[in-house]
Each structure stands twice: as C-alpha cells, then as structure tokens.
XYZ file of C-alpha atoms in Angstrom:
330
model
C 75.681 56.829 -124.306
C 73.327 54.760 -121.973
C 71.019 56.492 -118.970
C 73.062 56.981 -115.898
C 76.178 58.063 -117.251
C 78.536 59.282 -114.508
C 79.850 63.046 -113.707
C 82.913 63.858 -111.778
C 83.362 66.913 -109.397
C 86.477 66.912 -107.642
C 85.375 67.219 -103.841
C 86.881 65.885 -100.094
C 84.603 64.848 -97.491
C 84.700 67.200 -94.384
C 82.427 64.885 -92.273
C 80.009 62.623 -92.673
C 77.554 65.470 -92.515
C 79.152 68.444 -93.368
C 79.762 70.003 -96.348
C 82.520 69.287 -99.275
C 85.706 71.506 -100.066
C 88.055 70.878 -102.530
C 90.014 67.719 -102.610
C 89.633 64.284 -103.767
C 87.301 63.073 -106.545
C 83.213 62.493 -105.493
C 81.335 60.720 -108.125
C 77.707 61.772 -108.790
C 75.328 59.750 -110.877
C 73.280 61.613 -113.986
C 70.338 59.780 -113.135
C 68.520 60.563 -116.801
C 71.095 60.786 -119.952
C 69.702 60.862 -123.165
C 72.207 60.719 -125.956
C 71.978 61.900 -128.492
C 68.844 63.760 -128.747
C 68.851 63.900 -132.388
C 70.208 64.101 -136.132
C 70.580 67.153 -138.204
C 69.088 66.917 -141.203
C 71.610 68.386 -144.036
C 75.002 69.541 -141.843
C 77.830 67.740 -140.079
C 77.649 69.394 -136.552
C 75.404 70.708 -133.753
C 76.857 72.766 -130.842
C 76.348 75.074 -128.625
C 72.558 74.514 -127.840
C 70.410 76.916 -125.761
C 66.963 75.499 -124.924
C 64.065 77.987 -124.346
C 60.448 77.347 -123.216
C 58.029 79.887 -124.365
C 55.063 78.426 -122.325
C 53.460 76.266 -125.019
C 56.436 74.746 -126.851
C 60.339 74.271 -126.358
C 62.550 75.873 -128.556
C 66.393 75.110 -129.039
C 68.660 77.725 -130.474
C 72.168 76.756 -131.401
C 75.204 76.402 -134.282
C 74.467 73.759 -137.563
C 76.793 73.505 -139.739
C 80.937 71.609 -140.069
C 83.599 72.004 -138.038
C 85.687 71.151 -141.452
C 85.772 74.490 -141.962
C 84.351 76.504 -139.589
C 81.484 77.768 -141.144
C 78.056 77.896 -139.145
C 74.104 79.052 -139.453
C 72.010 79.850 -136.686
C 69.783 76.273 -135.147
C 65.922 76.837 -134.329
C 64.491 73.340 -133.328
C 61.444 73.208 -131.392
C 59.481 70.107 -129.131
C 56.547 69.539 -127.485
C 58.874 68.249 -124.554
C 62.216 68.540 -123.754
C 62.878 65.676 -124.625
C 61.571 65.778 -128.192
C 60.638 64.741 -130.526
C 62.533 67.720 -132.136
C 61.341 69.504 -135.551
C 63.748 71.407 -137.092
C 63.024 74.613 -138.758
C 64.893 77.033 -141.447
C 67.955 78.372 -140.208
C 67.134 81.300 -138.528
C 68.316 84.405 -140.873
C 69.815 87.772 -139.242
C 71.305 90.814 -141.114
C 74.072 90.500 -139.202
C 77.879 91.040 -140.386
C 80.800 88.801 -139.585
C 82.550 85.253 -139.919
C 81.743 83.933 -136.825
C 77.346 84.586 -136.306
C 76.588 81.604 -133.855
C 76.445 80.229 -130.423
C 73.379 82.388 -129.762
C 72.245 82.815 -125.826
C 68.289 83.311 -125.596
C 66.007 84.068 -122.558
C 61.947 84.197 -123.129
C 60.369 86.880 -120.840
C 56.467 88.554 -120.888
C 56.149 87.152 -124.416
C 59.221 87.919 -125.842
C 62.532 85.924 -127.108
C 65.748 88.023 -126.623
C 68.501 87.027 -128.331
C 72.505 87.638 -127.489
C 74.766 86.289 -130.229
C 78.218 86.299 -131.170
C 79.851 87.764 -134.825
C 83.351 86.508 -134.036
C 85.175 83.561 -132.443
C 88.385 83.345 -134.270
C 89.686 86.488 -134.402
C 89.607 89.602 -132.763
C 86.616 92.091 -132.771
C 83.479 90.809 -132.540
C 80.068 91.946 -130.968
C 77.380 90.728 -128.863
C 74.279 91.216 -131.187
C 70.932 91.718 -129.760
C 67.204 90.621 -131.752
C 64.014 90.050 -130.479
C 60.878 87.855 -131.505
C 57.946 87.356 -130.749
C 57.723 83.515 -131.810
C 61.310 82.289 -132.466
C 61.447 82.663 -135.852
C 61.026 85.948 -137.074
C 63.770 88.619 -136.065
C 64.874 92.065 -135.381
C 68.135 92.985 -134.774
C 68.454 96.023 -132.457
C 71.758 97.638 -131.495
C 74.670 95.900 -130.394
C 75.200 94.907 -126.356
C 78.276 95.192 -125.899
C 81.235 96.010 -128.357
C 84.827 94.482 -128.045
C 87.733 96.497 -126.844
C 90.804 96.617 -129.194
C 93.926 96.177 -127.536
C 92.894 95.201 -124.399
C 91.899 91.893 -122.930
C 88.096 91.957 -124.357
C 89.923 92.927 -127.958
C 87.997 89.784 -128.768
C 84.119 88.822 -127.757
C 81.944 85.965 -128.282
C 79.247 83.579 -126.635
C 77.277 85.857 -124.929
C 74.518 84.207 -122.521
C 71.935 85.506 -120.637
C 71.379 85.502 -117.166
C 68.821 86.628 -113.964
C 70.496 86.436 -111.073
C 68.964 87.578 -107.454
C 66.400 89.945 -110.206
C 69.303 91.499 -111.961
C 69.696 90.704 -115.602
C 73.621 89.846 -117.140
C 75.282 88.729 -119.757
C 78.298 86.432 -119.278
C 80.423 86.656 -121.973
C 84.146 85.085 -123.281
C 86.809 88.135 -123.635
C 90.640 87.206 -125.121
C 93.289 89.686 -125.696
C 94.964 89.762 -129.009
C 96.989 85.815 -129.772
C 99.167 85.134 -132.406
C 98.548 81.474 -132.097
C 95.230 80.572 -130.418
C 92.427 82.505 -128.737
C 93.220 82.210 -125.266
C 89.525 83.485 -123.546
C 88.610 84.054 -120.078
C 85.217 84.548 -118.321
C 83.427 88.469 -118.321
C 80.292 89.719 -116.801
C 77.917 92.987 -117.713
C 74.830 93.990 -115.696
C 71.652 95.849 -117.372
C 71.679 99.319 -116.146
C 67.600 99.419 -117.203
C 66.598 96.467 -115.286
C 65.770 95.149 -118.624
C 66.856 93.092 -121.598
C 67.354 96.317 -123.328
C 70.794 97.353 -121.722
C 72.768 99.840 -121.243
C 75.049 97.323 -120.337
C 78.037 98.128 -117.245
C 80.702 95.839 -117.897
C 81.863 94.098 -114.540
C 84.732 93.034 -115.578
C 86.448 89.159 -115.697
C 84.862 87.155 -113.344
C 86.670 83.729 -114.451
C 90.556 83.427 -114.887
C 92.352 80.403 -116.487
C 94.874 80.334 -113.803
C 91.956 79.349 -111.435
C 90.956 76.549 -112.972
C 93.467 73.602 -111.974
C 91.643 71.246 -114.718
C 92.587 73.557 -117.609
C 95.345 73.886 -120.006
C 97.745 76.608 -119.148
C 98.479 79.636 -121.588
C 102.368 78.415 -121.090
C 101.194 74.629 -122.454
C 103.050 74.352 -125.619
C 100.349 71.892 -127.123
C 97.873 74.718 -125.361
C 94.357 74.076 -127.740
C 91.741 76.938 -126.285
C 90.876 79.205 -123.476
C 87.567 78.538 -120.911
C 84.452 79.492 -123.406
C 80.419 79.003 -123.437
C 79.428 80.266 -119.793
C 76.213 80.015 -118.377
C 75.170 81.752 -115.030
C 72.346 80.345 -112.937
C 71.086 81.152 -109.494
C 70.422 77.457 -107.177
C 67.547 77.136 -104.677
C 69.927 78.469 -102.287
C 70.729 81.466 -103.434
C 74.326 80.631 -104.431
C 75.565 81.145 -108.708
C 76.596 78.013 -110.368
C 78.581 78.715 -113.943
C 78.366 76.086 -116.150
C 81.404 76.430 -118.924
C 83.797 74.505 -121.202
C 87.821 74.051 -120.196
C 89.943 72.049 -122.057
C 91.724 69.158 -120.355
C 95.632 69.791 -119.973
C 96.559 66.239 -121.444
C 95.201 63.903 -124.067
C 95.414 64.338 -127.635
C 93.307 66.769 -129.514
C 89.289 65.763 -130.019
C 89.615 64.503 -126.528
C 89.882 67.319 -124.407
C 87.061 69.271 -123.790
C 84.639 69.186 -121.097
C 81.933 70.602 -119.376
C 82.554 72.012 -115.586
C 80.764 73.492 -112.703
C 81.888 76.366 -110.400
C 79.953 77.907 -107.300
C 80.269 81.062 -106.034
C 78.337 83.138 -103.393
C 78.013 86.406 -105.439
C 77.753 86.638 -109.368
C 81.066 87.972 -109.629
C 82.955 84.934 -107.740
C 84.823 84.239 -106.569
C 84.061 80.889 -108.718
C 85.731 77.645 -107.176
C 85.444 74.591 -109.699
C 84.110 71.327 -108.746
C 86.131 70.224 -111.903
C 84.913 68.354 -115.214
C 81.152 67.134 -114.557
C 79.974 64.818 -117.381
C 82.224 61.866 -118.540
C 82.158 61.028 -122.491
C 81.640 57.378 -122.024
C 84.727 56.805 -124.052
C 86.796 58.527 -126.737
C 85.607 61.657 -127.507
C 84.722 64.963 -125.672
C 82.084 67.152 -124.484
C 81.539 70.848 -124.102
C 79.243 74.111 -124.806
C 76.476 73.574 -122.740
C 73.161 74.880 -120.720
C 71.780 74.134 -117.241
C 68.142 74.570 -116.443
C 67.008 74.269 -112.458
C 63.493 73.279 -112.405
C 62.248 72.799 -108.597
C 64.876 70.145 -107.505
C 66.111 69.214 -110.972
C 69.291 69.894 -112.423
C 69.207 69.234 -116.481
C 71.962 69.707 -118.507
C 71.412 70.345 -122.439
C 75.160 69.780 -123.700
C 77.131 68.617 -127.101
C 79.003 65.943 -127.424
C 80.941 64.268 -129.895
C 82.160 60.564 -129.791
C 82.463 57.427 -131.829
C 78.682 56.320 -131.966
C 78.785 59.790 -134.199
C 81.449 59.433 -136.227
C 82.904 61.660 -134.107
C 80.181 64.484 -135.008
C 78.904 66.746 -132.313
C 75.088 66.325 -131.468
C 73.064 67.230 -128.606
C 72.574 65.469 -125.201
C 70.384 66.026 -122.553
C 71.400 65.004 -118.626
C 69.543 65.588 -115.084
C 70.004 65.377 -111.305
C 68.730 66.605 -108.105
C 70.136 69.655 -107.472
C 70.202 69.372 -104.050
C 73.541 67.013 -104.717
C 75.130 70.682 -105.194
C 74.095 71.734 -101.776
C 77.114 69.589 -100.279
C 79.420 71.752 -101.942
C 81.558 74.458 -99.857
C-alpha cells in the first residue's frame, strides 16, 4: 500500500461550517500509511496488534501464528520508534489454559505492563486473563477479570482491551450468546471498581449492538461470516469516546469483508453512532483488528491487513491523521 491511502466515513454536510451527521460518504486522506510494517520471522500471520510505549522503547503485543488452522502464540516485538525497525522477541509464554490465548490488550502505567487477554474465540467460555510485567517479557498471571456467563449473551468472551476514559479505567470486551453456526459477538463494557488495573470489575453491560451498525452483516444474512469484534475505547481532545472495532461488510465474497470502523459517542457507554468503514484495502483483500493512539493532534492507527502484495497473509500497518478531522463529526 503506498502513503496516503484513503479512509471512508460515511458523513453529510450540514453547512459549510457546521458540523457532519450521518449521510452521504466524506473522504478523509491518511496522510502517513506505512504498509506493511514488517515480516514475521517463522509463522504465516500477524493480527491483532496492540502497541505500547514504556517510556524508553515501543513494544507491540499481538497474535503470530496461521489462520490455516487457527492456532496462535502470543507477539512481543519491540522498536526504538513506532515506526520500527521492529525486533522480534520469543513468544511471550503464559500458564494459561485454553484454545484460543491471543489478541492480548496492554496498557503501561507507573512502571508497569498490564495485560488483558483472551482464552477463547471460537467457542463458548472463555476468560479475560490478567498478568503483569515489569519489562514486557517476563509474566505473572493474576486472577481472571472477568469470567463468561453461560447461557446468556456473554456465554462467550474474548478480546479484552484496555481503556482510561475521563480517569476511569475499562475494559471493552466482545460477548456472543451460544451459536450453532458462527459466533455472532457484540460490544461489552466493565469499569474498575478500585480505580485501578487490579479490578473488581462492574460489568456495564453491551454498549455496541449489530443492529446499529448499518455497514455490518446481519445475524439473519444467510452467508452471515462474524459478529463486530476487537474494540478499542479512546477519549479525543474533546472529551468525546471514539471506538475503534472490526464489522464485516454485508456483501463481497469471503477474505474481502472485513474492515476497520469508527464510532463517537458522548459518554463511554454510547450511544455509539458509526462513521462507517475508515481505511480502504487498496484492492482485494481486507482489513481489521486494530489500535488507535491520539498523540496531541495525531490520530495513528496500528491495524492488520491482508492483501495480495502478502500473499494474502495478514501483517501489520501503521496509518495517521489529524484528529481534529473527527471534530466535524455530530
């Protein structure tokens, strides 16, 4: 992909100075687009990246491994800059149970990595795992976060990421109800009750409904692929939430159909209104799993992709724009 790839966030002009509500397609221009990042050194895939700056060096957490079979260890990369050049390091080891240990969500605060991670995806079950470093690459595990809830709609749990909004800490979450067919996931939210990493954690309940998303496959589609997965809560400049997550188009043939959108809201728990896919593949192929990082008036978006150029093999990508852009939106 070359530098200055265009997103897409569906938008209608109020006036030519007010604000933007829903309507009619706006393009935006990813001024910076770096694609891809880098290689893996012995697996297939990269996904689901979470970058991390401990003060001295970046650190990217994420899932290596095939999407052949499903089967995935836990990334640790680390750069000088964001940009790279990236190192990569053992996978990182946990003595953690389950068939689905990935997608990890980390946050660095007074000197210490926290990390929220997922033991399912596929099936039902699953818990958000917490562990805690002092340097990114040796871990504890303490007790769980937050358990799933058979046989209601959190019977399943997975991609957990952290998130400090207005000095509260969450964790945004994907919850599904039990499927026959295909996980069908929606969008949850806890709160700390400590005011720390630590938990107790108050579920808040789902925060982020398929049926609200007008870009997403419907759970009636009968070629339906996956529900809305790998949210991200950030607080912009002015004060509102933006969630950065994956949907998955409602046409197009499979491969094709993921992609990563925006939503704003003025309160953590929504409601969320989408400003629809944001970041364009360039071509066949799709993106997805993502994180946003606001630094002063930049907006940069560490995402996967997969398309041609790599064989069709997910790798890492790193986007930016002002955030100010956002400010337009309603």
């Amino acid at each position: 992909m070359a530098d200055g790839l265009n997103c897409f966030v569906g938008l209608k002009r109020e006036s030519s100075h007010g604000r933007q509500s829903l309507g009619q397609t706006m393009k935006i221009d990813f001024e910076t687009n770096v694609f891809p990042l880098f290689h893996p050194q012995a697996v297939d895939d990269l996904k689901d990246p979470c970058p991390v700056y401990d003060g001295r060096l970046w650190h990217v957490f994420g899932s290596s491994g095939t999407v052949t079979s499903e089967t995935w260890k836990i990334l640790h990369a680390t750069a000088p800059e964001l940009h790279g050049p990236w190192t990569e390091h053992a996978p990182i080891g946990l003595p953690v149970k389950g068939s689905g240990v990935a997608a990890p969500g980390v946050v660095h605060e007074d000197g210490v990595f926290h990390m929220f991670i997922q033991t399912e995806f596929m099936k039902s079950g699953g818990r958000c795992e917490h562990a805690v470093s002092n340097d990114g690459f040796n871990w504890v595990v303490l007790n769980p976060a937050i358990l799933s809830l058979p046989g209601t709609d959190e019977d399943g749990i997975y991609d957990p990421h952290p998130a400090l909004i207005g000095g509260k800490r969450y964790i945004v979450y994907s919850g599904m109800p039990e499927f026959t067919r295909v996980p069908q996931p929606d969008i949850y939210l806890a709160r700390s009750q400590s005011d720390s990493w630590f938990g107790p954690w108050k579920r808040l309940g789902k925060i982020l409904d398929h049926n609200e998303i007008p870009h997403h496959n419907t759970r009636e589609d009968p070629d339906y692929e996956w529900g809305i997965e790998g949210a991200q809560l950030v607080e912009l400049p002015d004060g509102r939430v933006l969630l950065n997550a994956t949907c998955f188009l409602p046409h197009g043939p499979r491969g094709s159909r993921q992609r990563v959108f925006f939503a704003i809201a003025g309160a953590v728990t929504g409601p969320f209104v989408s400003l629809g896919p944001v970041l364009d593949p360039g071509g066949p192929g799709e993106n997805g799993h993502s994180t946003v990082m606001i630094d002063g008036e930049r907006l940069t978006l560490f995402y996967q992709s997969r398309v041609a150029a790599t064989n069709h093999r997910w790798r890492y990508g790193l986007a930016s724009f002002d955030v100010s852009l956002l400010s337009a939106v309603a």
